[in-house]
Coordinates of C-alpha atoms and ligand atoms in Angstrom, one line a residue:
M1 CA -20.4 -9.3 0.0
G2 CA -23.6 -12.2 -0.2
E3 CA -22.9 -14.6 2.9
T4 CA -19.4 -13.6 4.2
R5 CA -17.2 -15.8 7.2
Y6 CA -16.4 -12.8 8.6
R7 CA -18.5 -9.7 9.5
R8 CA -16.8 -7.6 12.0
F9 CA -13.5 -6.4 11.6
L10 CA -10.6 -4.4 12.8
V11 CA -9.0 -2.6 9.6
T12 CA -6.0 -1.0 11.2
G13 CA -4.1 1.4 8.9
G14 CA -8.0 1.9 7.6
A15 CA -7.1 6.0 7.2
G16 CA -4.4 4.8 4.4
F17 CA -4.6 4.9 0.9
I18 CA -5.2 1.1 0.3
G19 CA -6.7 0.6 4.4
S20 CA -9.6 3.9 3.1
N21 CA -10.4 1.9 0.3
F22 CA -10.7 -2.0 1.6
A23 CA -12.9 0.1 5.0
R24 CA -15.1 1.2 2.4
M25 CA -15.6 -2.0 0.1
L26 CA -16.3 -4.1 3.6
L27 CA -19.4 -0.9 4.8
Q28 CA -20.3 -1.3 0.9
G29 CA -20.5 -4.9 1.2
G30 CA -23.1 -4.9 4.1
A31 CA -20.4 -5.7 6.8
E32 CA -21.7 -5.4 10.8
R33 CA -18.8 -3.7 12.6
V34 CA -16.0 -1.9 10.9
V35 CA -13.9 -0.4 13.2
V36 CA -10.7 1.8 11.6
F37 CA -7.6 1.8 13.9
D38 CA -5.3 4.2 12.9
K39 CA -2.4 6.5 14.2
I40 CA -3.4 9.3 11.6
T41 CA 0.8 9.7 11.1
Y42 CA 1.9 12.0 8.1
A43 CA 0.1 8.8 5.6
G44 CA -3.0 9.1 7.2
N45 CA -5.6 11.1 7.1
P46 CA -9.7 11.4 7.7
A47 CA -11.0 12.9 4.7
N48 CA -9.8 9.2 3.7
L49 CA -13.1 8.3 5.5
R50 CA -15.2 11.0 5.6
D51 CA -18.1 9.7 3.4
L52 CA -17.7 6.0 5.7
A53 CA -19.9 8.0 8.5
D54 CA -22.7 7.7 7.2
Y55 CA -22.7 4.1 7.9
P56 CA -24.3 3.0 11.5
A57 CA -21.3 0.1 11.6
Y58 CA -18.5 2.3 11.4
E59 CA -16.4 3.4 13.9
F60 CA -12.7 5.2 13.9
V61 CA -10.4 5.0 16.6
Q62 CA -7.2 6.7 16.7
G63 CA -4.7 4.9 17.8
D64 CA -0.8 2.8 17.3
I65 CA -0.3 -0.4 17.0
C66 CA 2.7 -0.6 19.0
D67 CA 0.2 0.3 22.1
P68 CA -1.6 -3.5 23.5
A69 CA -3.9 -1.5 25.8
A70 CA -5.4 0.8 23.2
V71 CA -5.4 -2.5 20.3
G72 CA -7.3 -4.5 23.2
K73 CA -9.9 -1.9 23.4
A74 CA -10.3 -1.3 19.8
L75 CA -10.7 -5.4 19.3
E76 CA -13.8 -5.4 21.4
G77 CA -16.9 -7.3 19.3
C78 CA -14.4 -8.3 15.7
Q79 CA -14.0 -11.2 14.7
A80 CA -10.8 -10.5 12.0
I81 CA -8.5 -8.1 11.9
V82 CA -6.9 -6.8 8.4
N83 CA -3.7 -5.2 9.3
F84 CA -2.8 -2.4 7.0
A85 CA -0.7 -0.1 9.6
A86 CA 2.5 0.4 8.0
E87 CA 5.4 3.4 7.3
S88 CA 5.0 2.2 3.2
H89 CA 7.4 4.9 1.6
V90 CA 10.7 3.0 0.3
D91 CA 12.7 6.8 -0.1
R92 CA 11.7 7.1 3.4
S93 CA 12.9 4.3 4.5
L94 CA 16.3 4.9 3.3
L95 CA 16.3 8.2 5.3
S96 CA 15.5 6.7 8.5
A97 CA 14.3 2.9 9.0
S98 CA 13.4 3.5 12.7
E99 CA 10.3 3.5 12.1
F100 CA 9.9 1.1 10.0
I101 CA 11.1 -1.7 12.6
Q102 CA 8.6 0.1 15.0
T103 CA 5.4 0.0 13.3
N104 CA 5.7 -2.6 10.6
I105 CA 7.5 -5.5 12.8
L106 CA 7.2 -4.3 16.5
G107 CA 3.4 -3.4 16.1
T108 CA 2.4 -6.4 14.2
Q109 CA 3.5 -8.3 16.8
V110 CA 1.6 -6.2 19.4
L111 CA -1.4 -7.2 17.3
L112 CA -0.8 -10.8 16.7
E113 CA -0.5 -10.9 20.4
A114 CA -3.9 -9.4 21.2
A115 CA -5.4 -11.7 18.5
V116 CA -4.2 -14.4 20.2
R117 CA -5.3 -13.3 23.6
L118 CA -8.6 -12.4 22.1
G119 CA -9.7 -15.7 20.0
I120 CA -9.3 -13.8 16.8
E121 CA -10.6 -15.7 14.3
R122 CA -9.0 -14.1 11.2
F123 CA -6.0 -12.2 10.9
V124 CA -5.6 -10.9 7.5
Q125 CA -1.3 -9.5 6.8
V126 CA -1.1 -7.0 3.9
S127 CA 2.2 -7.5 2.6
T128 CA 4.2 -6.6 -0.5
D129 CA 5.8 -8.4 -3.2
E130 CA 8.9 -6.8 -2.3
V131 CA 9.7 -8.7 0.2
Y132 CA 10.6 -11.1 -2.9
G133 CA 13.5 -8.4 -3.9
D134 CA 14.8 -7.2 -7.5
V135 CA 13.4 -10.1 -9.3
A136 CA 15.4 -10.0 -13.2
E137 CA 13.5 -12.2 -14.8
G138 CA 10.4 -14.6 -14.6
Y139 CA 7.4 -14.3 -11.6
S140 CA 7.6 -15.0 -8.2
R141 CA 6.0 -17.5 -6.8
E142 CA 4.8 -17.2 -2.9
D143 CA 6.9 -20.5 -2.1
D144 CA 10.2 -18.2 -3.0
P145 CA 12.5 -17.4 -0.7
L146 CA 12.4 -14.0 0.9
R147 CA 15.1 -11.2 -0.8
P148 CA 14.2 -8.1 1.0
R149 CA 16.3 -5.3 -0.6
S150 CA 15.2 -2.1 1.4
P151 CA 15.0 -1.2 4.9
Y152 CA 11.3 -1.0 3.9
S153 CA 10.8 -4.2 2.0
A154 CA 12.9 -6.1 5.3
S155 CA 10.6 -4.8 7.6
K156 CA 7.3 -6.0 5.7
A157 CA 9.3 -9.7 5.6
G158 CA 10.0 -9.3 9.4
A159 CA 6.3 -8.4 10.0
E160 CA 5.5 -11.6 7.6
L161 CA 7.9 -14.1 9.6
M162 CA 6.0 -13.1 13.2
V163 CA 2.5 -13.5 11.6
N164 CA 3.6 -16.8 10.6
A165 CA 5.6 -18.2 14.0
Y166 CA 2.1 -16.8 15.7
A167 CA 0.6 -19.0 13.5
E168 CA 2.9 -22.1 13.4
T169 CA 2.9 -21.7 17.3
Y170 CA -0.5 -20.6 18.6
G171 CA -2.4 -22.0 16.0
L172 CA -3.8 -18.4 14.7
N173 CA -5.7 -18.7 11.8
A174 CA -3.0 -16.4 9.8
I175 CA -2.8 -15.2 5.8
V176 CA -0.8 -13.4 4.4
T177 CA -1.3 -11.3 1.2
R178 CA 1.6 -10.0 -1.1
G179 CA 0.2 -6.7 -3.4
S180 CA 1.8 -5.2 -6.4
N181 CA 2.2 -1.7 -6.8
T182 CA -0.7 -0.3 -6.4
Y183 CA -2.5 3.3 -7.3
G184 CA -5.4 4.9 -7.2
P185 CA -8.1 7.3 -5.6
Y186 CA -6.8 8.4 -2.1
Q187 CA -3.1 7.2 -2.6
F188 CA -0.9 9.9 -0.8
P189 CA 1.0 12.0 -3.3
E190 CA 4.5 11.1 -2.8
K191 CA 4.2 7.7 -4.3
L192 CA 5.3 7.7 -7.9
I193 CA 1.3 7.5 -9.8
P194 CA -0.3 10.3 -7.7
L195 CA 3.1 12.4 -7.4
M196 CA 3.4 12.5 -11.4
I197 CA 0.0 13.2 -12.1
T198 CA -0.4 16.6 -9.3
N199 CA 2.9 17.8 -10.1
V200 CA 2.1 17.5 -14.0
F201 CA -1.1 19.8 -12.4
E202 CA 0.9 21.8 -10.7
S203 CA 3.5 22.4 -14.3
L204 CA 6.5 20.9 -11.9
P205 CA 9.3 18.7 -12.7
L206 CA 8.7 15.2 -12.4
P207 CA 11.6 13.1 -11.0
V208 CA 12.4 10.2 -13.1
Y209 CA 15.1 8.1 -11.4
G210 CA 17.5 6.7 -12.9
D211 CA 17.3 5.2 -16.2
G212 CA 13.8 5.1 -15.9
Q213 CA 13.7 1.8 -16.6
Q214 CA 12.9 0.0 -13.3
A215 CA 9.6 -2.3 -14.0
R216 CA 6.6 -3.2 -11.4
D217 CA 3.6 -4.9 -11.7
W218 CA 0.5 -2.2 -11.4
L219 CA -2.7 -2.9 -9.5
Y220 CA -5.6 -0.7 -9.1
V221 CA -6.6 -0.4 -5.8
L222 CA -10.1 -2.1 -6.0
D223 CA -8.9 -4.9 -7.6
H224 CA -5.9 -5.1 -4.6
C225 CA -8.7 -4.9 -2.3
R226 CA -11.0 -7.2 -3.6
G227 CA -8.2 -9.5 -3.9
I228 CA -7.6 -9.1 -0.2
L229 CA -11.1 -9.7 0.2
V230 CA -11.3 -13.2 -1.5
A231 CA -8.7 -14.4 0.4
M232 CA -9.8 -13.2 3.7
E233 CA -13.1 -15.2 2.6
R234 CA -11.3 -18.2 1.0
G235 CA -7.9 -18.8 1.5
E236 CA -6.3 -21.4 3.6
P237 CA -4.7 -20.6 7.1
G238 CA -1.3 -20.3 7.2
Q239 CA -1.3 -19.8 3.2
I240 CA 0.6 -16.7 1.8
Y241 CA -1.3 -15.3 -1.9
N242 CA 0.2 -12.9 -4.1
I243 CA -1.7 -10.3 -5.7
G244 CA -1.1 -8.4 -8.8
G245 CA -2.5 -6.5 -11.8
G246 CA -0.6 -8.2 -14.4
N247 CA 0.6 -4.4 -15.7
E248 CA 4.1 -4.8 -16.0
R249 CA 5.6 -1.3 -17.1
R250 CA 9.1 0.4 -17.1
N251 CA 8.1 4.2 -15.4
L252 CA 9.6 5.9 -17.9
D253 CA 6.4 4.3 -20.0
V254 CA 4.0 4.9 -17.3
I255 CA 5.4 8.9 -17.1
M256 CA 4.6 9.1 -21.0
T257 CA 1.3 7.3 -20.7
L258 CA 0.1 10.1 -18.1
L259 CA 1.1 12.6 -19.8
D260 CA -0.2 11.3 -22.9
L261 CA -4.1 11.0 -21.1
M262 CA -3.7 14.4 -19.3
D263 CA -2.2 16.2 -22.7
G264 CA 1.2 17.3 -20.4
P265 CA 4.8 18.8 -21.7
T266 CA 7.6 15.6 -22.0
E267 CA 10.2 18.8 -21.4
L268 CA 8.2 18.2 -17.5
I269 CA 10.5 15.0 -17.4
T270 CA 13.9 14.8 -15.3
H271 CA 16.8 12.8 -14.8
V272 CA 17.3 12.5 -11.2
E273 CA 20.1 10.4 -9.0
D274 CA 18.9 6.7 -8.9
R275 CA 17.6 5.4 -5.5
L276 CA 19.9 3.7 -3.1
G277 CA 19.8 0.2 -4.1
H278 CA 16.7 0.5 -6.3
D279 CA 15.0 -2.7 -7.1
R280 CA 14.7 -3.1 -11.0
R281 CA 12.0 -5.5 -11.7
Y282 CA 9.1 -6.5 -9.5
A283 CA 7.5 -9.2 -11.0
L284 CA 4.3 -11.9 -9.8
S285 CA 2.3 -15.0 -10.6
T286 CA -1.4 -14.9 -9.4
E287 CA -2.0 -18.3 -10.6
R288 CA -3.0 -19.3 -6.3
L289 CA -5.4 -16.6 -6.0
Q290 CA -7.0 -17.3 -9.1
A291 CA -7.8 -20.2 -8.2
L292 CA -9.7 -19.0 -5.6
G293 CA -11.7 -16.8 -8.1
W294 CA -10.1 -13.4 -8.5
R295 CA -8.8 -11.6 -11.2
P296 CA -7.9 -7.8 -11.7
E297 CA -11.0 -6.7 -13.3
T298 CA -9.5 -2.9 -14.1
S299 CA -7.3 -2.8 -17.7
F300 CA -3.5 -0.2 -16.6
E301 CA -5.1 2.0 -18.9
E302 CA -8.8 2.3 -17.9
G303 CA -7.3 2.3 -13.7
L304 CA -5.2 5.2 -15.0
R305 CA -7.5 7.4 -16.6
E306 CA -9.8 6.9 -13.0
T307 CA -6.8 8.0 -11.5
V308 CA -6.3 10.7 -13.1
E309 CA -9.9 12.0 -13.4
W310 CA -10.4 11.5 -9.3
Y311 CA -6.9 13.7 -8.9
R312 CA -8.5 16.5 -10.9
A313 CA -11.6 16.5 -9.2
N314 CA -10.3 16.4 -5.9
G315 CA -7.7 19.5 -5.9
S316 CA -8.7 20.1 -2.3
W317 CA -7.5 16.5 -1.2
W318 CA -4.4 16.2 -2.2
R319 CA -3.2 20.1 -2.4
P320 CA -3.2 20.2 1.5
L321 CA -1.1 17.7 1.6
K322 CA 1.4 19.0 -0.8
D323 CA 1.3 22.5 0.4
G324 CA 2.1 22.0 4.3
R325 CA 4.3 18.5 5.6
F326 CA 4.6 17.2 2.0
T327 CA 6.3 20.0 0.7
A328 CA 8.8 20.6 3.5
Y329 CA 9.4 16.9 3.3
Y330 CA 9.9 16.6 0.2
Q331 CA 12.5 20.0 -0.5
Q332 CA 14.4 18.4 2.4
N333 CA 15.3 14.8 0.8
Y334 CA 14.0 14.7 -2.4
G335 CA 15.7 16.0 -6.0
A336 CA 19.2 15.3 -7.2
R337 CA 20.9 17.0 -4.7
A338 CA 18.8 15.4 -1.6
R339 CA 19.6 12.4 -2.8
L340 CA 23.2 13.2 -2.8
N341 CA 22.7 13.4 0.8
L342 CA 21.4 9.9 1.2
E343 CA 25.2 8.4 2.7
T344 CA 24.2 10.0 6.0
P345 CA 20.8 8.8 7.0
G346 CA 18.2 10.0 9.7
A347 CA 20.8 13.3 9.0
Ligands
NAD401 P1 0.0 4.6 3.7 O1 0.9 4.8 3.5 O2 -1.3 4.9 2.4 O3 -1.1 4.4 5.0 C1 -0.6 3.3 5.8 C2 -1.5 3.7 7.0 O4 -0.8 3.3 8.4 C3 -2.3 5.4 7.2 O5 -3.5 5.2 7.7 C4 -1.0 5.8 8.7 O6 -1.9 6.8 9.4 C5 -1.1 4.2 9.7 N1 -0.4 3.8 10.4 C6 0.8 4.3 10.5 N2 1.9 3.7 11.6 C7 0.7 3.4 12.4 C8 0.9 2.4 13.7 N3 2.0 2.7 14.4 N4 -0.5 2.5 13.8 C9 -1.6 2.3 13.4 N5 -1.8 3.3 12.1 C10 -0.4 3.7 11.5 O7 -0.1 2.9 2.6 P2 -1.0 2.6 1.7 O8 -0.1 2.7 0.6 O9 -2.0 2.2 1.8 O10 -0.4 0.9 2.1 C11 -1.3 0.3 3.6 C12 -0.3 -1.2 3.4 O11 -0.3 -2.2 2.3 C13 0.5 -0.9 3.9 O12 0.9 -2.1 4.8 C14 1.9 -1.4 2.7 O13 2.8 -2.5 2.9 C15 0.8 -3.0 1.9 N6 1.2 -2.6 0.6 C16 0.8 -1.4 0.1 C17 1.5 -1.3 -1.7 C18 0.9 0.0 -2.7 O14 1.5 -0.3 -3.6 N7 1.0 1.2 -1.6 C19 1.9 -2.6 -2.0 C20 1.4 -3.6 -1.7 C21 1.2 -3.7 -0.3
TYD402 P1 6.5 4.2 -5.7 O1 5.9 5.1 -6.0 O2 7.6 5.3 -4.6 O3 7.0 3.0 -5.2 P2 7.9 1.1 -5.0 O4 9.6 2.3 -5.0 O5 7.7 1.0 -3.7 O6 8.0 0.4 -6.2 O7 7.7 3.9 -7.4 C1 7.9 3.3 -8.2 C2 8.7 3.2 -8.9 O8 8.8 4.6 -9.3 C3 10.3 2.7 -8.4 O9 10.8 2.3 -8.9 C4 10.6 4.3 -8.1 C5 10.5 5.1 -8.8 N1 9.9 6.5 -8.7 C6 10.8 7.4 -9.8 O10 10.7 7.1 -10.7 N2 10.7 9.0 -9.5 C7 10.4 9.1 -8.1 O11 9.5 10.8 -7.7 C8 9.1 8.2 -7.4 C9 8.6 8.3 -6.0 C10 9.6 7.2 -7.5

């Protein structure tokens, strides 16, 4: 990390996919103190952090960001908060939105309150390109209007507005990052890329929502984490930074590339009912962050290859996730039949 402005961090949601990669990056960079604060929901996994125990600077606290007392205690001695904690899966938000409002909006507000009360020097809100909504053409810029279209993205947009409110009202030194679709090691196998990789390993069908022509801008997780670091270190207070990989791909093309890499049979591809309100395309302009010296360093093909190899080598990490809570949830809620049941959300 070299000489850095911030050295003592609270990383909320740090037992999840991106947060655990970020906590590892901070420790490898020589951070003085990294407190991972995580509720350990279905998506939080202490196994993501196992190798961090060797760092004296690392501490793990199990707690809920909606709990002001627990947050206040965990923040002792920290300079900066990097908030990854969230309900993060769009399909789950279609089945039940209340946890999304609770954690993503209320939880963020609790963190903001604590940050002001305790004089935290920097607050980083990790947000998403999904707040721009469906972008038929062109590239979203940070000053474009917020047009979220799913309960997930609406809750993330709500959280951003709260961050802005605390920055404006109380002078909190806060920034927002809007990352694009991220992939890589430690991603819970409910999201497109790890679901497809692990299903190929298990010879299970690959469920393609609708026509599979929806496009996402894919970002390797370590490029995302570096982007957050750069924005945290060099970003202007109150500013928003897009972080995109510059790899726009349609879902079916992603799946075909994976099948090619893994030597998997195309017969596994199964078209299922489309997601309700499915955003067709997200795409980001990243000029603002590039002006601070950040660039994505991993090509999509290289990142996919590394990710496939990681899942190949780490069956003991993902198999229990697919065998247990996930499979029950998946069988109940996914697949064409289940998606038709979405008429009764939360039922
Ligand atoms: P994830 O679902 O893998 O991890 C979320 C983590 O937050 C889990 O460890 C979970 O236990 C924890 N958590 C949930 N509720 C909590 C609560 N109330 N208190 C404390 N901890 C709680 O998600 P991810 O993919 O790593 O995403 C991290 C952040 O990045 C999220 O805010 C998400 O919106 C954002 N983001 C994700 C992507 C992506 O493609 N995955 C892209 C852009 C932005
Ligand atoms: P996902 O990984 O859920 O991310 P997001 O919805 O936040 O972009 O999905 C990425 C894309 O892949 C999205 O267009 C939905 C699609 N998708 C499928 O076609 N099949 C699946 O089983 C999943 C999980 C996603």
